[in-house]
Tab-separated table of C-alpha atoms in Angstrom:
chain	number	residue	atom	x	y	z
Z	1	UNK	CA	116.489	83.195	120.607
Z	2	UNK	CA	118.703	80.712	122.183
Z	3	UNK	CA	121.789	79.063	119.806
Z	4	UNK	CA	123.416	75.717	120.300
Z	5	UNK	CA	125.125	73.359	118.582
Z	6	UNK	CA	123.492	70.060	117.316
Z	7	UNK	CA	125.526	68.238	119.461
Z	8	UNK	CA	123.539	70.102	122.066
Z	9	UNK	CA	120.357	69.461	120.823
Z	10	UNK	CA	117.444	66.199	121.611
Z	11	UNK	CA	117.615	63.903	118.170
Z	12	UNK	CA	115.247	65.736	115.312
Z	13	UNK	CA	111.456	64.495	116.442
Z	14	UNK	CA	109.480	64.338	119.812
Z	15	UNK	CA	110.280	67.342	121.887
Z	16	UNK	CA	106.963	67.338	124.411
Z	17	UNK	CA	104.752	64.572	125.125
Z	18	UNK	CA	101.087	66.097	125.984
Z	19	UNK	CA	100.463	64.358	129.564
Z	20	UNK	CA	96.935	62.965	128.069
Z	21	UNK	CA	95.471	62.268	124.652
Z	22	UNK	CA	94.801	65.184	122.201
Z	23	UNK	CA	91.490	65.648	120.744
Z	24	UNK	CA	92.640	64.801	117.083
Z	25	UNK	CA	94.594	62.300	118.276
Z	26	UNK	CA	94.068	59.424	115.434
Z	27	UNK	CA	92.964	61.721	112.343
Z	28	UNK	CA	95.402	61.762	109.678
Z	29	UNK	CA	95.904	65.161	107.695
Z	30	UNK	CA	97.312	65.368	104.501
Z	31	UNK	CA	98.379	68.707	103.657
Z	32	UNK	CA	99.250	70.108	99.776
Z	33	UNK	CA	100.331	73.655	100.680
Z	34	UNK	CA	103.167	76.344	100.632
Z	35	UNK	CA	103.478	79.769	102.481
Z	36	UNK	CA	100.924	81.000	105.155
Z	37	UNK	CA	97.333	80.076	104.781
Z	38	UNK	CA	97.560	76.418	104.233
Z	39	UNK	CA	100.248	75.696	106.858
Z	40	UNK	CA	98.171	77.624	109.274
Z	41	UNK	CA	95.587	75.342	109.092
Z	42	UNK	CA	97.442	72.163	108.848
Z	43	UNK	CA	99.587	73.727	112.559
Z	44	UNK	CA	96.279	74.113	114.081
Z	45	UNK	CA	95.225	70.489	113.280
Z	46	UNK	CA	98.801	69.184	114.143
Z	47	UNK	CA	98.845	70.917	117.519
Z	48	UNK	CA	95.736	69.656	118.147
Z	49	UNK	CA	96.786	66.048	118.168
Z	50	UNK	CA	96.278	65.360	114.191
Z	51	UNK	CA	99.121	63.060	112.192
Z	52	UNK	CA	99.732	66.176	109.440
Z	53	UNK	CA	101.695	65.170	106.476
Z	54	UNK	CA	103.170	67.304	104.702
Z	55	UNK	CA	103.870	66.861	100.828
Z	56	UNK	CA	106.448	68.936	99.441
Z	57	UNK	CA	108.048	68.991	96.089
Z	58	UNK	CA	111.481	66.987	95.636
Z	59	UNK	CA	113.790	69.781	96.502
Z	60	UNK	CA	111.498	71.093	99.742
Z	61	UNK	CA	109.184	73.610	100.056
Z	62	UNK	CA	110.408	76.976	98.711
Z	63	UNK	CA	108.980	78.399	101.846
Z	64	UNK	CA	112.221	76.922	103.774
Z	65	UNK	CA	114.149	79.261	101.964
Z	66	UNK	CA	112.155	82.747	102.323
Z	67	UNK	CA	114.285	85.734	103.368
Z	68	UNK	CA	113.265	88.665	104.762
Z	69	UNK	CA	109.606	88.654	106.252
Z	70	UNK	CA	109.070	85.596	105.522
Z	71	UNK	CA	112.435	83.535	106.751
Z	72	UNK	CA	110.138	82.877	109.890
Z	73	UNK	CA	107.098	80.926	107.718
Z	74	UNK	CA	108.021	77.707	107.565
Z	75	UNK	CA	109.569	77.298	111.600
Z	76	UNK	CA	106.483	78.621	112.297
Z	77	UNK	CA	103.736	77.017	110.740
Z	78	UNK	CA	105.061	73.506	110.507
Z	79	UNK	CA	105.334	72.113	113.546
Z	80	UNK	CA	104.028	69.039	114.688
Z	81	UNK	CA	104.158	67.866	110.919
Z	82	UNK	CA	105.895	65.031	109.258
Z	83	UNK	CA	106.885	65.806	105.332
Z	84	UNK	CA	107.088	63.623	102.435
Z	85	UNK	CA	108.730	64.910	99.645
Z	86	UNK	CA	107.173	63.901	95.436
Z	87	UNK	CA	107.296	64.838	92.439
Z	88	UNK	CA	104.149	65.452	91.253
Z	89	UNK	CA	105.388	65.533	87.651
Z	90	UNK	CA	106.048	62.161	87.893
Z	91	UNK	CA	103.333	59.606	87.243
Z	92	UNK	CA	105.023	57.318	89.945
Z	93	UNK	CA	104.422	60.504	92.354
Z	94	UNK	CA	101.013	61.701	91.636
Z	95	UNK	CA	100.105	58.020	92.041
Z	96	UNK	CA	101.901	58.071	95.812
Z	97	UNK	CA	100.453	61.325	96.529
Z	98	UNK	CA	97.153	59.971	95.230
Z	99	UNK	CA	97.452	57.010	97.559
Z	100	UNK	CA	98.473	59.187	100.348
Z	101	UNK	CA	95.656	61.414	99.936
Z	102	UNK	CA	92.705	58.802	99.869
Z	103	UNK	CA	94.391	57.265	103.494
Z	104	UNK	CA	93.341	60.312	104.272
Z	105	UNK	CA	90.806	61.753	106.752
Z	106	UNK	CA	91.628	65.464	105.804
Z	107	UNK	CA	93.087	66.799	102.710
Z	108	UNK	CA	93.931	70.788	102.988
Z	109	UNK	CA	95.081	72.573	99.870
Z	110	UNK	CA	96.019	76.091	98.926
Z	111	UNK	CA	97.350	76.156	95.111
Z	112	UNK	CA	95.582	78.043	92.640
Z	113	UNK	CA	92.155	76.355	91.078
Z	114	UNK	CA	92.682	73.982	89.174
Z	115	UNK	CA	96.203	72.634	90.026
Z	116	UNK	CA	95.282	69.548	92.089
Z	117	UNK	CA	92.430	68.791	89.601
Z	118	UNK	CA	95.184	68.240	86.782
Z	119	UNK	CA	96.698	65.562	89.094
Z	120	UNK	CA	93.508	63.952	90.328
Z	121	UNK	CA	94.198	65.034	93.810
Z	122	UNK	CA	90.837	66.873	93.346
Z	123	UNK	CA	87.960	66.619	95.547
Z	124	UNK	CA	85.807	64.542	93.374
Z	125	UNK	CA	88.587	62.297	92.098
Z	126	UNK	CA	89.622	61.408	95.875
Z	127	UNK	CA	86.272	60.950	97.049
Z	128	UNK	CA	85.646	58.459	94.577
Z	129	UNK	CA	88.148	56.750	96.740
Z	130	UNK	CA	87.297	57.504	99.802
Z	131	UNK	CA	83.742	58.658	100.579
Z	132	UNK	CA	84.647	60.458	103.872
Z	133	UNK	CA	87.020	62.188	102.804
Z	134	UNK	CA	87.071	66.450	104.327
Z	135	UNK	CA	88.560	68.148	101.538
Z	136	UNK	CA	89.764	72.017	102.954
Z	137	UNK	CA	90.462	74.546	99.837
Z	138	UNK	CA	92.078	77.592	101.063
Z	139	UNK	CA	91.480	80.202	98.068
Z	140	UNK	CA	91.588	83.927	97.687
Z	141	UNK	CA	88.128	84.049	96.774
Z	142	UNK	CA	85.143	81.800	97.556
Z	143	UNK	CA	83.391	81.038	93.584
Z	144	UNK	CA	82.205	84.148	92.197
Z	145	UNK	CA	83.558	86.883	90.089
Z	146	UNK	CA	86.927	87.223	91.239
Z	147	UNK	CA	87.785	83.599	92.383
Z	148	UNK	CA	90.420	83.312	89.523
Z	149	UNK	CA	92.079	86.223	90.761
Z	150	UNK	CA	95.767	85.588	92.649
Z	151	UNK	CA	95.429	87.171	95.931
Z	152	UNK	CA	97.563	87.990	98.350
Z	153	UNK	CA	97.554	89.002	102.414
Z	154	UNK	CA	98.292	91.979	101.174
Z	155	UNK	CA	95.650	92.099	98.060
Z	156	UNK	CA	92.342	91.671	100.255
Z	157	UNK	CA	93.794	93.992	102.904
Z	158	UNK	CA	93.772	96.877	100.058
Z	159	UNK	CA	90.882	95.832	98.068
Z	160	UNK	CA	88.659	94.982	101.640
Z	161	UNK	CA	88.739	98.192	103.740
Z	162	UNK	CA	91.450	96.618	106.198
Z	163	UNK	CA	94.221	98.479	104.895
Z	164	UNK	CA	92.470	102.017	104.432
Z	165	UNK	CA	91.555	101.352	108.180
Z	166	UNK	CA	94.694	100.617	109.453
Z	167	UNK	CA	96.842	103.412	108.183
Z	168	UNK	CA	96.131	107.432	108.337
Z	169	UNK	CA	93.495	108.766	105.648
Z	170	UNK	CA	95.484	108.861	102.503
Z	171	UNK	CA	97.984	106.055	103.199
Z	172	UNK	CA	96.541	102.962	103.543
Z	173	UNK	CA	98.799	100.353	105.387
Z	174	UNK	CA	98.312	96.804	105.801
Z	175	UNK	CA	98.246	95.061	108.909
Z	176	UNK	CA	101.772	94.070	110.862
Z	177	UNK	CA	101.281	90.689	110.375
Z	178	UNK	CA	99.949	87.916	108.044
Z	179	UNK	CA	96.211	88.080	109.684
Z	180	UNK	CA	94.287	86.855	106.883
Z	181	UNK	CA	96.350	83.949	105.967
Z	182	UNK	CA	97.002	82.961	109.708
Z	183	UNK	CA	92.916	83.368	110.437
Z	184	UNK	CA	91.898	81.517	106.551
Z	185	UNK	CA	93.865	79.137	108.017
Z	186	UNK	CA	92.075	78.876	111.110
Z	187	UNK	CA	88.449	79.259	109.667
Z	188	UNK	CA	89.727	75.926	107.497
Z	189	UNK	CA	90.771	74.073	110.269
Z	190	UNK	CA	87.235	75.052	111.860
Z	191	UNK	CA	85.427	73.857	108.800
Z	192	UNK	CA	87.564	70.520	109.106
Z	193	UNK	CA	86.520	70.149	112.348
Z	194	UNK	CA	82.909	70.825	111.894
Z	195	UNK	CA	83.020	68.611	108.891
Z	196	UNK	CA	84.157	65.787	111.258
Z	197	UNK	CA	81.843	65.985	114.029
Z	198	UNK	CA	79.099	65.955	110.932
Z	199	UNK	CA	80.917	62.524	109.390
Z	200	UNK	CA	80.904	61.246	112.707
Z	201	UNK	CA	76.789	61.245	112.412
Z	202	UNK	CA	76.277	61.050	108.643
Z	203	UNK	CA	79.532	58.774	107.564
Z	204	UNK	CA	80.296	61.191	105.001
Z	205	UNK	CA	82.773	63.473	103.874
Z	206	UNK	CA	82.434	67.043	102.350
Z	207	UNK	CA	84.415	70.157	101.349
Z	208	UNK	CA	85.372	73.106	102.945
Z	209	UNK	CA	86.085	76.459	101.423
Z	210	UNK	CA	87.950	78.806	103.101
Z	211	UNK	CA	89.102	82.536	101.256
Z	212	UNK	CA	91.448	85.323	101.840
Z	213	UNK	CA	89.101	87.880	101.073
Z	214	UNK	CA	86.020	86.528	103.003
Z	215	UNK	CA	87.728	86.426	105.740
Z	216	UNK	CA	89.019	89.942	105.191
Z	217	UNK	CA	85.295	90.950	105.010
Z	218	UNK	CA	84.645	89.275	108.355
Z	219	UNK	CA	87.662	91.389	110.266
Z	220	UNK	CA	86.292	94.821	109.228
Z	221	UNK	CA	82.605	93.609	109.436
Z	222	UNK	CA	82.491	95.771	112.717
Z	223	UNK	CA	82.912	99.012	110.767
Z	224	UNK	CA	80.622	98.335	107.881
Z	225	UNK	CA	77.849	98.026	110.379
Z	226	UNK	CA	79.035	100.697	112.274
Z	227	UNK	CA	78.058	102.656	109.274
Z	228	UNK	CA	74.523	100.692	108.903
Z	229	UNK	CA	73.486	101.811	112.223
Z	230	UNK	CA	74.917	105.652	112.090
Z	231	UNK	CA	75.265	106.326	108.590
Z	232	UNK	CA	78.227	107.462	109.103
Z	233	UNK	CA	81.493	105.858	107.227
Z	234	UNK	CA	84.182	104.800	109.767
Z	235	UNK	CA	87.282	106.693	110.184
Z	236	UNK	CA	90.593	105.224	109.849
Z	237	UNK	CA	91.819	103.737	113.412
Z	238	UNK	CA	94.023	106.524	113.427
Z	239	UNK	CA	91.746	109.335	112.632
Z	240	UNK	CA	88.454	107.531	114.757
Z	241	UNK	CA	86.238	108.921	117.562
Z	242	UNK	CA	87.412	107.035	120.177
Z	243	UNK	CA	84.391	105.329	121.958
Z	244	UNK	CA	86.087	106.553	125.357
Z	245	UNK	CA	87.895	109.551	126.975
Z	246	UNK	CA	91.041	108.248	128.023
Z	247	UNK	CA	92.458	105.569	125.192
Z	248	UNK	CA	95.768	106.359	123.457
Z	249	UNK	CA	99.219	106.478	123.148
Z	250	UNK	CA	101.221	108.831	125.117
Z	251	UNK	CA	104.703	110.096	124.828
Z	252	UNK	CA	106.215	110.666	128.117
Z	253	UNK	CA	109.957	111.430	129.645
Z	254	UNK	CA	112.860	110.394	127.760
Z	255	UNK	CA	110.545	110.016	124.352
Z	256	UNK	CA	109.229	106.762	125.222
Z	257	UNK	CA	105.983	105.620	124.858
Z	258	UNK	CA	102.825	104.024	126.452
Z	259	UNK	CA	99.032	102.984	125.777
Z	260	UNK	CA	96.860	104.324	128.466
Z	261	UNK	CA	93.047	103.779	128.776
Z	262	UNK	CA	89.962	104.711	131.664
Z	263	UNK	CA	87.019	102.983	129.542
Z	264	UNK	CA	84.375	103.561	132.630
Z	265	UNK	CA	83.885	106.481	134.523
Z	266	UNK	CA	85.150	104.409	137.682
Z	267	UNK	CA	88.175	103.748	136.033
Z	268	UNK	CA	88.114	107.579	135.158
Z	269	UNK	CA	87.753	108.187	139.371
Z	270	UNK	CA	90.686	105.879	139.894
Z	271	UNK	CA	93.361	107.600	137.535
Z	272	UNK	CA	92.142	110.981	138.747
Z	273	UNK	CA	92.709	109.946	142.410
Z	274	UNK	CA	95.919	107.965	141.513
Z	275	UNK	CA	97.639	110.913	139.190
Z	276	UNK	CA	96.289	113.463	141.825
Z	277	UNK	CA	94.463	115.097	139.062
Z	278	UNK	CA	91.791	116.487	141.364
Z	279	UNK	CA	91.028	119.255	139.172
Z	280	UNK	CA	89.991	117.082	136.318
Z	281	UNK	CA	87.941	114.582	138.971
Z	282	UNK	CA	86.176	117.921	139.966
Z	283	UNK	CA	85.464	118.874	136.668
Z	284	UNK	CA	81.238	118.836	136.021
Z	285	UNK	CA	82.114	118.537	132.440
Z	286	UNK	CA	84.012	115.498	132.705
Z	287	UNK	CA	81.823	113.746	134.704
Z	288	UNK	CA	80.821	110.401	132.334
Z	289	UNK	CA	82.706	109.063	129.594
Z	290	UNK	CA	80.577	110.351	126.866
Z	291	UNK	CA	80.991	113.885	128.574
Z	292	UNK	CA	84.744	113.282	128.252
Z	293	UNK	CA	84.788	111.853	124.501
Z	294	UNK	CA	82.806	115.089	123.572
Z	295	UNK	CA	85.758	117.318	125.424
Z	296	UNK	CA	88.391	114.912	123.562
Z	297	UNK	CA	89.711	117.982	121.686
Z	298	UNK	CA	90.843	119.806	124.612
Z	299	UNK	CA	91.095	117.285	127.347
Z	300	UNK	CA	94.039	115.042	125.166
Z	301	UNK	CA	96.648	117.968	124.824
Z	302	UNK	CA	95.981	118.520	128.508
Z	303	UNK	CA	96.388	115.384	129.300
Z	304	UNK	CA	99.217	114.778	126.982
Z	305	UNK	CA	101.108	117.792	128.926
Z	306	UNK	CA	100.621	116.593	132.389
Z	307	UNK	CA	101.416	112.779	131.222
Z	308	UNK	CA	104.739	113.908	129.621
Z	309	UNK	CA	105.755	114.902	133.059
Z	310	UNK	CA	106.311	110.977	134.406
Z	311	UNK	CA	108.026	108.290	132.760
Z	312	UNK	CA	106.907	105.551	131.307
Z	313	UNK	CA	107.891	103.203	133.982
Z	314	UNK	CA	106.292	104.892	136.722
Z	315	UNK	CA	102.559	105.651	134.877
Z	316	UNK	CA	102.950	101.417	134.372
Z	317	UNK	CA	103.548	101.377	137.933
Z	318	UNK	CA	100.573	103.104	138.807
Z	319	UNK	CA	98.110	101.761	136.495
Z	320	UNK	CA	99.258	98.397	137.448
Z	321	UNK	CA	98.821	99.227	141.134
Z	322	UNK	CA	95.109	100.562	140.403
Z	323	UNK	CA	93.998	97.687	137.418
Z	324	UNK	CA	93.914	100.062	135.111
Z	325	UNK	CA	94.160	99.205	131.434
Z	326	UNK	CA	98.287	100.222	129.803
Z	327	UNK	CA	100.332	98.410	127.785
Z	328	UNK	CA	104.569	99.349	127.451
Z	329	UNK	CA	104.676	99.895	123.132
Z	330	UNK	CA	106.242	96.728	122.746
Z	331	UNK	CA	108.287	95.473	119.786
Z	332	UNK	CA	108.226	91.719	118.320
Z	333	UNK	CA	111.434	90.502	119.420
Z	334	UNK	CA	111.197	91.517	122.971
Z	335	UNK	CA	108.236	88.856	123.362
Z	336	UNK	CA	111.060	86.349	123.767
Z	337	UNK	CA	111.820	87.536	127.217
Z	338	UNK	CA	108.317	88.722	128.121
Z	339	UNK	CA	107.956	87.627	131.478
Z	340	UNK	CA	104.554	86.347	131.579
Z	341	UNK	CA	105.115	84.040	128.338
Z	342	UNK	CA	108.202	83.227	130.266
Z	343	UNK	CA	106.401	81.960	133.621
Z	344	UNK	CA	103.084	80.530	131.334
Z	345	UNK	CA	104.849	78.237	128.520
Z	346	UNK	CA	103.440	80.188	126.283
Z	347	UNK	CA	106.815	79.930	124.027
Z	348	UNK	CA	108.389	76.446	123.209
Z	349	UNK	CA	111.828	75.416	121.825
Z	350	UNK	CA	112.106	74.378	117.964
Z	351	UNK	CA	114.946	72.943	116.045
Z	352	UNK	CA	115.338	74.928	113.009
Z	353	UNK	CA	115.237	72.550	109.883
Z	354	UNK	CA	116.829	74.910	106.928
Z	355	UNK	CA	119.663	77.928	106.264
Z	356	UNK	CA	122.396	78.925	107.989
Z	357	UNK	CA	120.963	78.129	111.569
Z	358	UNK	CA	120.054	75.047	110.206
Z	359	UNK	CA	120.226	72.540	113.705
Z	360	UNK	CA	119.969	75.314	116.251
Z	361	UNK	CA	117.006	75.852	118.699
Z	362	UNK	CA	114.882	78.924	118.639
Z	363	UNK	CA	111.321	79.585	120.871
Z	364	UNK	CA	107.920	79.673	118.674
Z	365	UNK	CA	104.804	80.900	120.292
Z	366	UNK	CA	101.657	78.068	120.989
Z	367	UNK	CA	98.434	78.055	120.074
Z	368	UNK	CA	96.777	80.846	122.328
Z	369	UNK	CA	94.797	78.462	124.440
Z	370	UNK	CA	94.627	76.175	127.151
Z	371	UNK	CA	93.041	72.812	127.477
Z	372	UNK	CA	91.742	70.948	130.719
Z	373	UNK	CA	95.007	73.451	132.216
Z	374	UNK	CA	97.339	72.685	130.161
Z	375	UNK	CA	99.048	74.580	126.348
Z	376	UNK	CA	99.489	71.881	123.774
Z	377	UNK	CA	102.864	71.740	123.484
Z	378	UNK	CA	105.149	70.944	120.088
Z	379	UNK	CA	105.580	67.287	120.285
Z	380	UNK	CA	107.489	67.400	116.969
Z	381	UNK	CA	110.125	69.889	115.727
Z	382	UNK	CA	109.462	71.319	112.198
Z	383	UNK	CA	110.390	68.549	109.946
Z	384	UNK	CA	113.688	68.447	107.077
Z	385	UNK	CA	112.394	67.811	103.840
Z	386	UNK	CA	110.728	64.329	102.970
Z	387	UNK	CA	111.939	63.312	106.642
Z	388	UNK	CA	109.228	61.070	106.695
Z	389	UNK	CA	109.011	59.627	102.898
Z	390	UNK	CA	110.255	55.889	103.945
Z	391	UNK	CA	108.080	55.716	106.530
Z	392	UNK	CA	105.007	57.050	105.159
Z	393	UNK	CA	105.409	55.014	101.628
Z	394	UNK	CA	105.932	51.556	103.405
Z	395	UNK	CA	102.822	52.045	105.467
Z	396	UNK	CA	101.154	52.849	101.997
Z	397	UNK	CA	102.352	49.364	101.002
Z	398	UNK	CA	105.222	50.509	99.106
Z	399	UNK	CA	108.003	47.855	99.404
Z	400	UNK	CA	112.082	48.956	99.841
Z	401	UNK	CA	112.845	48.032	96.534
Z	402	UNK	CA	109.953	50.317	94.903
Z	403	UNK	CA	110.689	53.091	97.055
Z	404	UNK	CA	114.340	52.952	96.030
Z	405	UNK	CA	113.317	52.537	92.511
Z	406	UNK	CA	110.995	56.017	93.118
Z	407	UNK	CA	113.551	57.665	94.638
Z	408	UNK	CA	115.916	56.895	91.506
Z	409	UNK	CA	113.527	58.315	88.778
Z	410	UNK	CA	113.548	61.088	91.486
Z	411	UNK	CA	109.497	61.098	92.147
Z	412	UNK	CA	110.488	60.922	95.309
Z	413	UNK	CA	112.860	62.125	98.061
């Protein structure tokens, strides 16, 4: 992370312009959410060239103002976004929000069912008003017998296998990172998108129902039909038969650590030949992969033994010298000076809007993609709260003295 002054810094706004038009370039996205799974979806829209609005209460999103795990939320996953600040308690607000909404061409919400029905901001109420309308809920349940349970990440991950497989039998652990909120998010914005190609055809709108727990189903899918075609339950990740001979982690000189893998029996030949393990080339009961998954049990401590010998630096050397599969055991914050992020753009400079680095830069990770060559960049930094209210109320028709009238009774900010 890189610190500087705001004297140092590019005014608040455009940081990148994309060298060519974005594919949602024109689509306006209005965006009623707070933590994770909503904001996902609205950054993947907003990166991809949508106009995202973002509605927050009066006194900002309580996101901004996480600590812990989740002080990096909001820099993340708002990018690219402009925010309005209302007061939905307010009838002047709700009727802003409701005008807002039906400008529309996507509205994404993640509140608990029911909320934005009690302001009109529902589905049916804003289609009335605008017939092609996509309307994105992102729940912890699609409709059925636990949709008016609150769910967390960390909820589904227990309840839907994810957690059990992660961790060692007897201590299930959830997942190092927010997976099912960040990939709800993403299934949403891949409804939206559907939804418009479809509107393009048809003219009309529809809605979209993305869940935590669904989702959650999806990730372990592999392992519940790993049991419908053996019979056999799966094994925590930990505790699995590995599909291959070589694929682990190994602890080597001065206690570090490194994944190594030979997942074909060339691969196999090559780290023989490059280790000078001629021995275990030679070996008639190593000779495919599936002979060397069923040795597993003795082969790995041998292995482990001769492996501990080198460092880690050196087997990296080697595999890297033969394309073999490794990877160094890496930790979060060392991604910052990874050098292939470094030389691929694949991290871009934000200014941070809130708390005590408040004005200071800091590098956020794009979208994992390319298009026609090029990463969509952040064009926008994450926006201060209701940044954008002036603007986005005059081009709803709302005059200066009205919006100063608004922002007295406090609907707005």
């Amino acid at each position: 992370m890189t610190d500087t002054t705001p004297s140092d810094l590019a005014p608040h706004g455009a940081t990148s312009t994309p060298s060519k038009p974005l594919p949602l370039q024109g689509i306006r996205v209005v965006e009623f959410s707070h933590m994770v799974m909503g904001p996902a979806c609205g950054m993947v829209l907003a990166d991809l060239g949508a106009e995202v609005i973002k509605v927050e209460p009066v006194d900002g999103d309580r996101t901004r103002h996480l600590l812990g795990a989740g002080a990096g939320f909001f820099p993340m996953f708002n990018r690219n976004k402009k925010s309005v600040a209302i007061d939905l308690r307010q009838p002047e607000g709700v009727q802003a929000a409701i005008r807002l909404a039906a400008s529309a061409d996507v509205v994404l919400q993640n509140f608990k069912p029911g909320v934005m029905k009690k302001y009109g901001l529902d589905h049916a109420s804003l289609s009335r008003l605008n017939p092609g309308l996509i309307y994105v809920n992102h729940t912890g349940f699609l409709p059925g017998p636990y949709e008016h349970r609150t769910a967390l990440d960390e909820v589904v991950q227990m309840m839907g296998g994810l957690a059990y497989m992660t961790g060692r039998p007897g201590d299930p652990l959830r997942a190092g990172s927010s997976v099912n909120d960040i990939m709800g998010g993403m299934f949403g914005a891949i409804g939206a998108m559907a939804a418009l190609m479809q509107r393009a055809q048809t003219g009309q709108g529809q809605e979209i129902d993305a869940a935590l727990f669904e989702n959650n189903v999806f990730l372990v899918g592999q392992h519940m039909m790993q049991y419908a075609v053996t019979g056999q339950p799966a094994a925590p990740m930990p505790e699995r038969i590995s599909s291959w001979g070589l694929y682990d982690v190994f602890s080597v000189q001065d206690g570090t650590q490194i994944f190594l893998a030979a997942v074909s029996d060339a691969q196999w030949r090559t780290f023989c030949t490059a280790m000078g393990f001629d021995d275990l080339l030679a070996d008639p009961a190593l000779q495919t992969n599936n002979d060397r998954v069923r040795a597993r049990a003795t082969l790995m401590p041998d292995l482990r033994q001769r492996l501990a010998q080198h460092s880690a630096a050196h087997l990296a050397q080697v595999f890297e010298d033969h394309q073999l599969p490794y990877a160094p055991i890496s930790r979060p914050e060392q991604l910052f000076d990874d050098p292939h992020l470094l030389a691929t753009g694949g991290l871009a400079e934000v200014v941070l809007s809130d708390g005590d680095k408040a004005g200071q830069t800091a590098k956020t990770t794009l979208l994992p993609l390319r298009m026609d060559g090029e990463r969509l960049p952040v064009r926008s930094n994450p926006p201060k709260a209701g940044e954008h209210t002036v603007e986005l109320l005059t081009s709803l028709g709302y005059s200066a003295a009205e919006i100063e009238v608004m922002r007295q009774q406090q609907a707005v900010a």
